[in-house]
Coordinates of C-alpha atoms in Angstrom, one line a residue:
Chain A
M1428 CA -85.1 26.5 -27.5
P1429 CA -81.7 28.6 -27.6
T1430 CA -78.9 27.1 -30.1
G1431 CA -76.6 28.1 -27.3
M1432 CA -78.5 25.9 -25.2
R1433 CA -78.9 23.2 -27.7
S1434 CA -75.0 22.3 -28.1
A1435 CA -74.9 23.4 -24.1
L1436 CA -77.4 19.8 -24.3
A1437 CA -75.1 18.5 -26.6
W1438 CA -71.8 18.7 -24.9
S1439 CA -74.0 17.6 -21.6
A1440 CA -75.2 14.2 -23.2
V1441 CA -71.5 13.4 -24.4
V1442 CA -70.6 13.7 -20.3
V1443 CA -72.9 12.0 -19.1
A1444 CA -72.5 9.1 -22.0
L1445 CA -68.5 9.2 -20.2
M1446 CA -69.5 8.9 -16.4
L1447 CA -72.2 6.1 -17.7
A1448 CA -69.3 4.4 -19.5
T1449 CA -66.3 5.0 -16.4
G1450 CA -68.5 5.0 -12.9
G1451 CA -71.2 2.2 -13.8
E1452 CA -70.7 -0.9 -11.7
V1453 CA -73.0 -2.8 -10.2
A1454 CA -71.3 -2.7 -6.5
G1455 CA -72.3 -5.8 -4.1
A1456 CA -74.1 -7.8 -6.6
E1457 CA -72.3 -11.2 -5.2
Q1458 CA -74.1 -10.3 -1.9
G1459 CA -77.2 -10.9 -4.4
G1460 CA -80.8 -9.7 -4.8
D1461 CA -81.0 -6.5 -2.9
A1462 CA -78.1 -5.1 -3.9
T1463 CA -78.2 -5.3 -7.0
Q1464 CA -81.8 -3.9 -7.6
E1465 CA -79.9 -1.1 -5.5
A1466 CA -77.1 -0.4 -7.6
L1467 CA -80.1 -0.5 -10.7
E1468 CA -82.2 2.0 -9.2
R1469 CA -79.4 4.4 -8.9
Y1470 CA -78.1 3.5 -12.5
R1471 CA -82.2 4.8 -13.1
A1472 CA -81.4 7.9 -10.9
M1473 CA -78.1 9.2 -13.0
L1474 CA -79.7 9.0 -16.3
S1475 CA -83.2 10.8 -15.1
D1476 CA -81.0 14.5 -15.5
P1477 CA -83.2 16.4 -17.3
T1478 CA -80.7 19.0 -18.9
A1479 CA -78.5 16.1 -20.2
N1480 CA -81.1 14.8 -22.3
P1481 CA -80.7 14.1 -26.1
G1482 CA -84.5 14.0 -27.0
Y1483 CA -84.7 17.1 -26.5
L1484 CA -82.2 17.9 -29.9
N1485 CA -85.7 16.1 -31.5
V1486 CA -88.0 18.2 -29.5
D1487 CA -86.6 21.1 -31.1
R1488 CA -86.5 19.6 -34.8
G1489 CA -90.3 18.2 -34.2
E1490 CA -91.2 21.4 -33.3
A1491 CA -89.8 23.2 -36.5
L1492 CA -91.7 20.2 -38.7
W1493 CA -94.9 21.8 -36.7
K1494 CA -94.7 24.6 -38.2
T1495 CA -92.9 23.7 -41.7
R1496 CA -95.2 24.3 -44.6
R1497 CA -95.4 20.9 -46.4
G1498 CA -97.3 18.5 -48.4
A1499 CA -99.6 19.9 -51.8
A1500 CA -101.5 22.2 -49.8
N1501 CA -98.5 23.9 -48.5
V1502 CA -99.4 24.6 -45.2
T1503 CA -98.1 23.6 -41.5
L1504 CA -99.6 20.8 -39.1
E1505 CA -100.8 24.1 -36.9
G1506 CA -104.3 23.0 -38.8
C1507 CA -103.6 19.0 -37.2
D1508 CA -106.5 18.4 -34.6
L1509 CA -105.1 15.9 -32.1
G1510 CA -108.3 15.9 -30.1
E1511 CA -107.9 19.0 -28.6
G1512 CA -109.4 21.2 -31.3
P1513 CA -106.9 22.3 -34.3
G1514 CA -103.9 23.4 -33.4
K1515 CA -103.8 22.6 -30.0
L1516 CA -100.7 21.0 -28.2
D1517 CA -101.5 21.0 -24.6
G1518 CA -102.7 18.4 -22.5
V1519 CA -103.3 16.4 -26.4
Y1520 CA -100.8 13.2 -26.0
A1521 CA -101.9 12.6 -22.8
R1522 CA -105.4 11.7 -24.3
L1523 CA -104.2 9.3 -26.8
P1524 CA -105.1 7.3 -28.4
R1525 CA -108.2 8.6 -29.0
F1526 CA -112.0 8.5 -31.8
F1527 CA -111.5 11.0 -34.2
P1528 CA -115.2 10.9 -35.4
D1529 CA -113.7 12.6 -39.0
A1530 CA -111.0 9.2 -39.8
G1531 CA -113.6 7.1 -38.1
R1532 CA -111.5 5.2 -35.9
V1533 CA -109.1 5.4 -32.9
M1534 CA -106.2 6.6 -33.9
D1535 CA -102.6 7.1 -31.6
L1536 CA -100.2 10.2 -31.8
E1537 CA -98.3 8.6 -35.1
Q1538 CA -101.4 7.4 -36.8
R1539 CA -103.0 11.1 -36.1
L1540 CA -99.9 12.9 -37.1
L1541 CA -99.6 10.4 -40.4
W1542 CA -103.4 11.3 -40.9
C1543 CA -102.7 15.3 -40.5
M1544 CA -100.0 15.2 -42.6
E1545 CA -102.0 13.0 -45.4
N1546 CA -105.4 15.1 -45.6
V1547 CA -104.6 18.3 -44.6
Q1548 CA -101.1 18.9 -45.9
K1549 CA -101.4 16.4 -48.1
L1550 CA -98.4 15.3 -47.9
A1551 CA -97.3 11.6 -49.9
T1552 CA -96.4 9.8 -46.7
A1553 CA -95.0 6.6 -48.0
D1554 CA -91.3 7.5 -47.3
V1555 CA -92.1 8.3 -43.7
R1556 CA -94.2 5.1 -43.6
A1557 CA -91.5 3.0 -45.0
Q1558 CA -88.2 4.1 -42.6
P1559 CA -90.5 5.3 -39.2
F1560 CA -87.3 4.8 -36.7
G1561 CA -84.1 7.2 -37.2
E1562 CA -80.7 5.8 -37.4
P1563 CA -77.3 7.5 -36.8
G1564 CA -77.0 9.6 -40.0
R1565 CA -81.0 10.0 -41.1
S1566 CA -82.7 12.0 -38.1
S1567 CA -87.0 10.8 -38.3
D1568 CA -89.6 13.0 -39.0
M1569 CA -91.7 10.7 -37.1
E1570 CA -89.7 10.6 -33.7
D1571 CA -89.5 14.4 -33.7
L1572 CA -93.1 15.9 -34.2
A1573 CA -94.0 13.1 -31.5
A1574 CA -90.9 14.0 -28.7
F1575 CA -92.0 17.5 -29.6
V1576 CA -96.2 16.5 -29.2
A1577 CA -95.4 14.8 -26.0
S1578 CA -93.6 17.0 -24.5
R1579 CA -96.4 19.5 -24.4
S1580 CA -98.1 17.6 -22.5
N1581 CA -95.5 17.8 -19.4
G1582 CA -96.2 18.0 -15.9
M1583 CA -100.2 16.5 -17.2
P1584 CA -101.9 13.3 -15.6
I1585 CA -102.3 10.7 -18.5
E1586 CA -106.2 10.5 -19.2
P1587 CA -107.4 6.7 -20.7
Q1588 CA -110.3 7.6 -23.3
L1589 CA -112.7 5.3 -23.2
T1590 CA -116.3 6.3 -23.9
H1591 CA -116.7 6.0 -27.5
P1592 CA -117.4 2.0 -28.3
E1593 CA -114.7 1.8 -30.3
E1594 CA -112.0 3.0 -27.7
R1595 CA -113.7 0.3 -25.7
Q1596 CA -113.3 -2.4 -28.5
L1597 CA -109.5 -1.7 -28.5
L1598 CA -109.2 -2.0 -24.9
A1599 CA -110.4 -5.4 -25.0
V1600 CA -108.4 -6.5 -28.4
G1601 CA -105.2 -5.0 -26.8
E1602 CA -105.3 -6.9 -23.6
A1603 CA -106.2 -10.3 -25.9
L1604 CA -102.9 -8.9 -27.5
F1605 CA -101.5 -8.7 -24.5
Y1606 CA -101.6 -12.3 -23.5
R1607 CA -101.8 -14.0 -26.8
R1608 CA -99.0 -16.5 -26.9
A1609 CA -97.3 -17.3 -29.7
S1610 CA -94.4 -18.1 -31.9
I1611 CA -91.3 -20.2 -31.4
A1612 CA -90.0 -19.1 -27.8
D1613 CA -94.1 -19.1 -26.8
F1614 CA -94.0 -15.6 -25.9
S1615 CA -96.7 -12.8 -24.7
C1616 CA -96.3 -9.4 -23.4
A1617 CA -96.9 -10.7 -20.0
S1618 CA -94.3 -13.4 -20.2
C1619 CA -92.2 -11.3 -18.7
H1620 CA -94.5 -8.3 -18.1
S1621 CA -97.1 -9.4 -15.7
E1622 CA -95.1 -10.1 -12.3
D1623 CA -93.6 -7.3 -9.4
G1624 CA -90.3 -7.3 -9.5
K1625 CA -88.9 -9.4 -12.0
R1626 CA -86.2 -8.7 -15.3
I1627 CA -84.2 -10.2 -17.8
R1628 CA -80.7 -10.4 -16.8
L1629 CA -80.0 -7.2 -15.4
Q1630 CA -82.3 -5.0 -16.9
T1631 CA -85.5 -5.0 -15.1
L1632 CA -89.0 -5.3 -16.1
P1633 CA -92.5 -3.2 -15.1
N1634 CA -95.9 -5.7 -14.3
L1635 CA -97.8 -3.6 -16.9
S1636 CA -100.8 -6.3 -16.4
R1637 CA -102.4 -3.8 -13.7
P1638 CA -102.8 -0.5 -13.0
G1639 CA -100.2 1.4 -10.8
A1640 CA -97.1 2.8 -10.7
D1641 CA -95.0 0.6 -12.6
A1642 CA -97.2 1.1 -15.9
Q1643 CA -97.4 4.9 -15.0
A1644 CA -93.6 5.3 -15.2
T1645 CA -93.8 3.1 -18.4
M1646 CA -96.4 5.3 -20.1
T1647 CA -94.9 9.0 -19.1
S1648 CA -91.4 8.3 -20.0
W1649 CA -92.1 7.9 -24.1
P1650 CA -90.6 8.7 -26.1
A1651 CA -87.4 8.1 -25.0
Y1652 CA -84.1 9.1 -26.3
R1653 CA -82.2 5.1 -25.6
L1654 CA -79.0 5.5 -24.7
S1655 CA -79.2 2.3 -26.0
Q1656 CA -79.5 3.2 -29.7
S1657 CA -78.8 6.9 -29.3
E1658 CA -81.9 8.1 -31.3
T1659 CA -85.3 9.0 -29.6
R1660 CA -87.9 6.1 -29.6
T1661 CA -91.4 6.0 -29.2
L1662 CA -93.8 3.6 -28.3
Q1663 CA -93.7 2.2 -31.9
N1664 CA -90.5 1.5 -31.8
R1665 CA -90.3 -0.4 -28.0
L1666 CA -94.1 -2.2 -29.5
W1667 CA -91.3 -3.4 -32.1
D1668 CA -88.1 -4.2 -30.2
C1669 CA -90.6 -6.2 -28.1
Y1670 CA -92.3 -8.3 -31.1
R1671 CA -89.1 -9.0 -32.2
Q1672 CA -87.3 -10.2 -29.1
M1673 CA -90.1 -12.6 -28.4
R1674 CA -89.5 -14.3 -32.3
M1675 CA -93.0 -12.2 -34.2
P1676 CA -92.0 -11.1 -36.8
A1677 CA -91.6 -6.7 -37.1
P1678 CA -94.8 -5.4 -36.8
A1679 CA -96.8 -3.0 -39.5
Y1680 CA -96.0 0.5 -38.2
A1681 CA -98.5 2.0 -36.9
S1682 CA -100.9 -1.1 -37.5
D1683 CA -104.3 -0.3 -35.3
G1684 CA -103.6 -3.9 -33.6
L1685 CA -100.4 -1.8 -31.9
T1686 CA -102.4 1.1 -31.1
A1687 CA -104.9 -1.3 -29.4
L1688 CA -101.9 -2.6 -26.8
T1689 CA -101.2 0.7 -26.5
V1690 CA -104.8 1.7 -25.3
Y1691 CA -104.5 -1.0 -22.5
L1692 CA -101.3 0.1 -21.9
V1693 CA -102.6 3.9 -21.5
K1694 CA -105.4 2.4 -19.3
Q1695 CA -102.9 0.3 -17.1
A1696 CA -100.5 3.7 -16.4
Q1697 CA -104.1 6.5 -15.5
G1698 CA -103.1 8.9 -13.5
G1699 CA -99.7 9.1 -14.7
V1700 CA -97.6 12.6 -14.6
I1701 CA -96.4 12.8 -18.0
N1702 CA -92.3 13.9 -18.7
A1703 CA -91.5 13.0 -22.3
P1704 CA -88.7 12.5 -23.3
G1705 CA -87.1 10.3 -20.9
I1706 CA -83.9 8.8 -20.9
K1707 CA -83.5 5.2 -21.3
R1708 CA -81.2 2.0 -21.7
Chain B
M1025 CA -109.2 -3.8 -44.6
T1026 CA -112.7 -2.0 -44.2
K1027 CA -114.6 -4.8 -44.6
H1028 CA -113.0 -6.8 -42.3
Y1029 CA -113.1 -3.7 -39.4
A1030 CA -116.6 -4.0 -39.7
V1031 CA -116.9 -7.3 -39.2
A1032 CA -115.0 -7.4 -36.6
S1033 CA -117.2 -4.5 -34.9
V1034 CA -119.8 -6.6 -34.9
M1035 CA -119.0 -9.2 -34.1
L1036 CA -117.6 -7.4 -30.5
M1037 CA -120.6 -5.0 -30.9
A1038 CA -122.7 -7.9 -30.6
A1039 CA -121.2 -8.6 -26.7
V1040 CA -121.4 -5.2 -25.1
P1041 CA -124.2 -3.8 -23.8
A1042 CA -124.9 0.0 -24.6
H1043 CA -123.5 1.2 -21.0
A1044 CA -121.5 -1.6 -20.1
E1045 CA -118.4 -0.3 -17.0
T1046 CA -116.4 -3.2 -17.4
P1047 CA -114.9 -4.1 -20.4
V1048 CA -115.8 -8.0 -22.4
P1049 CA -113.6 -9.8 -23.1
A1050 CA -112.2 -9.3 -27.3
Q1051 CA -113.6 -12.3 -29.2
P1052 CA -110.0 -14.6 -30.7
A1053 CA -111.7 -14.6 -34.0
A1054 CA -111.8 -10.4 -34.2
V1055 CA -108.3 -10.5 -32.1
D1056 CA -107.0 -12.2 -35.4
V1057 CA -108.4 -9.5 -37.8
Y1058 CA -106.0 -6.7 -35.9
I1059 CA -103.2 -9.3 -36.1
E1060 CA -103.3 -10.3 -40.3
A1061 CA -102.9 -6.8 -40.0
M1062 CA -99.9 -6.4 -38.1
F1063 CA -98.8 -9.0 -39.7
K1064 CA -99.4 -8.5 -43.2
D1065 CA -96.3 -7.5 -44.7
A1066 CA -94.2 -10.1 -43.2
P1067 CA -92.5 -13.8 -45.6
A1068 CA -94.7 -16.1 -45.5
D1069 CA -92.7 -18.2 -43.1
W1070 CA -92.4 -15.9 -40.4
R1071 CA -96.5 -15.1 -41.1
R1072 CA -97.5 -19.0 -40.0
R1073 CA -95.5 -18.2 -36.0
V1074 CA -98.2 -15.9 -35.2
V1075 CA -100.5 -18.1 -36.3
Q1076 CA -101.2 -20.1 -32.0
D1077 CA -100.7 -24.0 -31.7
E1078 CA -103.6 -25.7 -29.5
T1079 CA -101.2 -25.4 -26.1
Q1080 CA -100.3 -21.9 -26.8
R1081 CA -104.2 -20.5 -27.9
L1082 CA -105.5 -23.1 -24.4
C1083 CA -102.5 -21.3 -22.2
S1084 CA -103.1 -17.4 -24.0
L1085 CA -107.3 -17.7 -23.2
S1086 CA -106.8 -18.8 -19.5
R1087 CA -104.1 -16.5 -19.3
N1088 CA -101.3 -19.3 -17.9
N1089 CA -104.0 -21.3 -15.2
P1090 CA -106.1 -23.5 -17.5
P1091 CA -108.5 -25.7 -14.8
P1092 CA -107.3 -29.2 -14.1
D1093 CA -108.8 -30.7 -17.4
V1094 CA -107.0 -28.4 -19.6
A1095 CA -103.4 -28.5 -17.9
S1096 CA -103.7 -32.4 -18.3
A1097 CA -104.6 -32.5 -22.0
I1098 CA -101.9 -29.8 -22.3
S1099 CA -98.9 -31.8 -20.0
A1100 CA -99.8 -35.3 -22.1
R1101 CA -99.7 -32.7 -25.6
A1102 CA -96.1 -32.0 -24.5
A1103 CA -95.4 -35.4 -23.0
A1104 CA -95.7 -37.2 -25.7
S1105 CA -93.4 -34.8 -27.6
L1106 CA -90.7 -35.3 -26.2
V1107 CA -87.6 -37.1 -28.4
Y1108 CA -85.0 -37.8 -25.5
P1109 CA -81.4 -39.2 -27.4
S1110 CA -80.9 -42.0 -29.2
D1111 CA -77.3 -42.9 -27.1
G1112 CA -79.5 -42.9 -24.1
I1113 CA -77.0 -40.1 -23.3
M1114 CA -78.3 -37.2 -21.6
I1115 CA -75.1 -35.1 -21.2
G1116 CA -72.5 -33.2 -23.3
D1117 CA -70.5 -31.2 -22.8
W1118 CA -71.1 -27.8 -20.1
K1119 CA -68.4 -25.2 -21.8
R1120 CA -70.5 -25.8 -25.0
G1121 CA -73.8 -25.3 -22.5
E1122 CA -72.5 -22.3 -20.9
A1123 CA -71.7 -20.1 -24.0
I1124 CA -75.7 -21.6 -25.4
A1125 CA -77.2 -20.4 -21.4
E1126 CA -74.9 -17.2 -22.5
D1127 CA -76.2 -16.8 -26.0
G1128 CA -79.5 -14.1 -26.7
R1129 CA -79.3 -14.4 -30.2
G1130 CA -81.4 -16.5 -32.8
G1131 CA -84.5 -16.2 -34.3
Q1132 CA -85.6 -12.5 -34.1
F1133 CA -85.9 -11.1 -37.4
T1134 CA -82.8 -8.9 -36.9
D1135 CA -81.1 -12.5 -36.4
P1136 CA -79.0 -13.2 -40.0
P1137 CA -80.5 -15.8 -41.3
G1138 CA -79.9 -19.3 -40.4
R1139 CA -77.6 -18.5 -37.1
A1140 CA -78.5 -20.9 -34.3
S1141 CA -80.6 -20.1 -31.6
G1142 CA -78.1 -19.8 -28.4
G1143 CA -81.0 -20.5 -24.9
N1144 CA -80.3 -17.4 -23.6
C1145 CA -81.0 -19.3 -20.3
Y1146 CA -79.2 -16.5 -18.5
A1147 CA -82.1 -14.1 -19.4
C1148 CA -84.5 -15.3 -16.8
H1149 CA -82.2 -17.9 -14.5
R1150 CA -79.8 -17.7 -11.7
M1151 CA -76.9 -20.7 -13.0
A1152 CA -73.5 -20.4 -11.7
P1153 CA -73.2 -18.4 -9.7
G1154 CA -70.7 -16.1 -10.1
E1155 CA -72.5 -15.1 -12.9
V1156 CA -74.0 -11.0 -11.4
S1157 CA -75.7 -11.0 -14.9
Y1158 CA -78.8 -12.7 -14.3
G1159 CA -82.6 -12.1 -14.5
T1160 CA -85.1 -13.4 -12.3
L1161 CA -88.3 -14.3 -14.2
G1162 CA -87.4 -18.0 -14.1
P1163 CA -85.6 -19.7 -10.7
S1164 CA -82.2 -20.3 -9.5
L1165 CA -80.9 -22.6 -10.8
A1166 CA -77.5 -22.4 -9.0
E1167 CA -75.8 -25.9 -7.4
Y1168 CA -78.7 -27.2 -9.3
G1169 CA -76.3 -30.7 -10.5
R1170 CA -75.0 -30.9 -6.7
I1171 CA -78.8 -30.3 -5.1
R1172 CA -79.6 -32.6 -6.8
K1173 CA -76.5 -35.3 -6.5
F1174 CA -75.4 -35.4 -10.1
S1175 CA -78.3 -38.0 -10.0
A1176 CA -79.4 -40.2 -13.3
E1177 CA -82.6 -39.3 -12.8
A1178 CA -82.3 -36.1 -12.2
A1179 CA -80.5 -35.9 -15.9
R1180 CA -83.4 -37.1 -17.8
E1181 CA -85.8 -35.2 -16.2
V1182 CA -83.7 -31.7 -16.9
Y1183 CA -83.2 -33.1 -20.6
A1184 CA -87.5 -33.1 -21.1
K1185 CA -87.7 -29.5 -18.8
I1186 CA -85.4 -27.9 -21.8
Y1187 CA -86.8 -29.9 -24.4
N1188 CA -91.1 -29.0 -23.6
A1189 CA -91.3 -27.9 -20.4
Q1190 CA -94.7 -28.1 -20.4
S1191 CA -94.3 -32.1 -19.9
V1192 CA -93.4 -31.0 -16.7
Q1193 CA -96.1 -27.7 -15.5
P1194 CA -98.7 -27.2 -18.5
C1195 CA -98.6 -23.3 -19.1
S1196 CA -95.2 -22.7 -18.4
T1197 CA -93.1 -19.6 -19.4
M1198 CA -90.5 -21.5 -20.4
P1199 CA -89.7 -22.0 -24.4
R1200 CA -90.5 -25.1 -25.3
F1201 CA -86.6 -25.8 -26.5
G1202 CA -87.0 -28.8 -28.3
Y1203 CA -90.4 -29.0 -29.4
H1204 CA -89.7 -26.0 -31.5
K1205 CA -86.6 -26.5 -32.3
L1206 CA -84.7 -24.0 -31.0
L1207 CA -82.8 -26.1 -29.1
N1208 CA -81.1 -29.6 -30.9
E1209 CA -80.3 -32.6 -29.3
Q1210 CA -76.7 -31.8 -29.0
Q1211 CA -77.6 -28.3 -27.5
I1212 CA -80.0 -29.6 -24.7
K1213 CA -77.6 -32.2 -24.3
D1214 CA -74.7 -29.8 -23.4
V1215 CA -77.2 -27.0 -21.8
T1216 CA -77.8 -30.0 -18.8
A1217 CA -74.0 -30.6 -18.8
Y1218 CA -73.6 -27.2 -17.6
L1219 CA -76.8 -28.1 -15.1
M1220 CA -75.6 -31.5 -14.0
S1221 CA -71.6 -31.5 -14.3
P1222 CA -70.0 -31.6 -11.1
D1223 CA -67.1 -29.4 -12.5
S1224 CA -69.6 -27.2 -14.6
P1225 CA -69.4 -23.8 -12.1
V1226 CA -72.8 -24.0 -11.9
N1227 CA -71.9 -26.7 -9.3
T1228 CA -69.3 -24.9 -7.7
P1229 CA -70.9 -23.3 -4.2
A1230 CA -71.3 -19.7 -4.0
V1231 CA -69.5 -17.8 -1.9
D1232 CA -71.9 -15.8 -0.3
K1233 CA -75.4 -17.0 -0.6

């Protein structure tokens, strides 16, 4: 993307942020549920303007990283096989997680990117693994690369990969984790995500316990620029944040349990058309 | 770690026919291998939170719809856990109770250690009719005390429900605030007051229903 367009995007983001800060009143809430729901949907519609999405700055940086020689092997990630052959980017995100024979395991996008960085580029990833989530003043390679790769599946339907026995194993584990209640508030994912039409405070909750529109809307919009954090976040971060809110310890970044949950969620979202990066609260 | 996954694979694969169309549920022991790996970096006291108690285990396996005998055992165990105030007074200060109901912090790995938990009641419940930022995971509690004529019996039931919701409804989604020591005795009294006091905004009639 040309530099001029990047500046325009950045300024658009500022304008949108100001509009949301001053104009977003929840009208008619005194009248109860329907008016509030309508207002929330108008808010979501305001958010979904693609020309004002700061996540595309991450896409730019991710594309540059993909094409940068790094590591002891001094090669780019263009030799990385994300499931459709070395360097092939179109549609790969729509078919993740999946089993990779060279690694002998099922991997999600971030696990596979790390694998390529380590095994193709011979790049040490300890620092990336230790700080996978960006913050103001420090961008995250993982968030940039994930935004870039995901955007290359835009317009394509989610195709869960469930033919290999290990893929099916992870699906079963993911489903069990989804329903696993624990910790000091007795929460599981299902506590908040197993009914239609519910919300926490004014945050609507997708029902992720069955295939359908809720799961599709959720899974087709990650990675996403999160306004509340001024950062582009991946699904790894969203799951980490869920465990935080469930009063559980922080799950290890790129651990197989998080991939198992992702396999389960991707299955529920089958057929959803990807549009990443999204914009969320 | 590779050995653990091999063991888990064998345990799962033993149950899966080669051409299965419908997924076979994962064995709990196999799931535990993934749980252990997910939380291996957590401090020991945090890792303990992930270990399920019997009620959590049974509610998880039954997806919160336990068979009647299991449900009875769960609610009996929950009832046995109830600790009422020793002074017999269920109702505290509704103003403090309101603050507790609005407070969604505490107990998260980003909260300062020792930071007292709020009840976060508004995450799931409507309470004071004038508070618009309420969730819908739980039923509306608007005018709760007024509807029950501010009875002493209702106050006692509220206290029990907050202390251990599963004493009333086995596998309830509601956290077991007293049982888990998320809220202490005074905090539960204060939230009870928020629901049961005639002066509380909860019991101010709504203008539009």
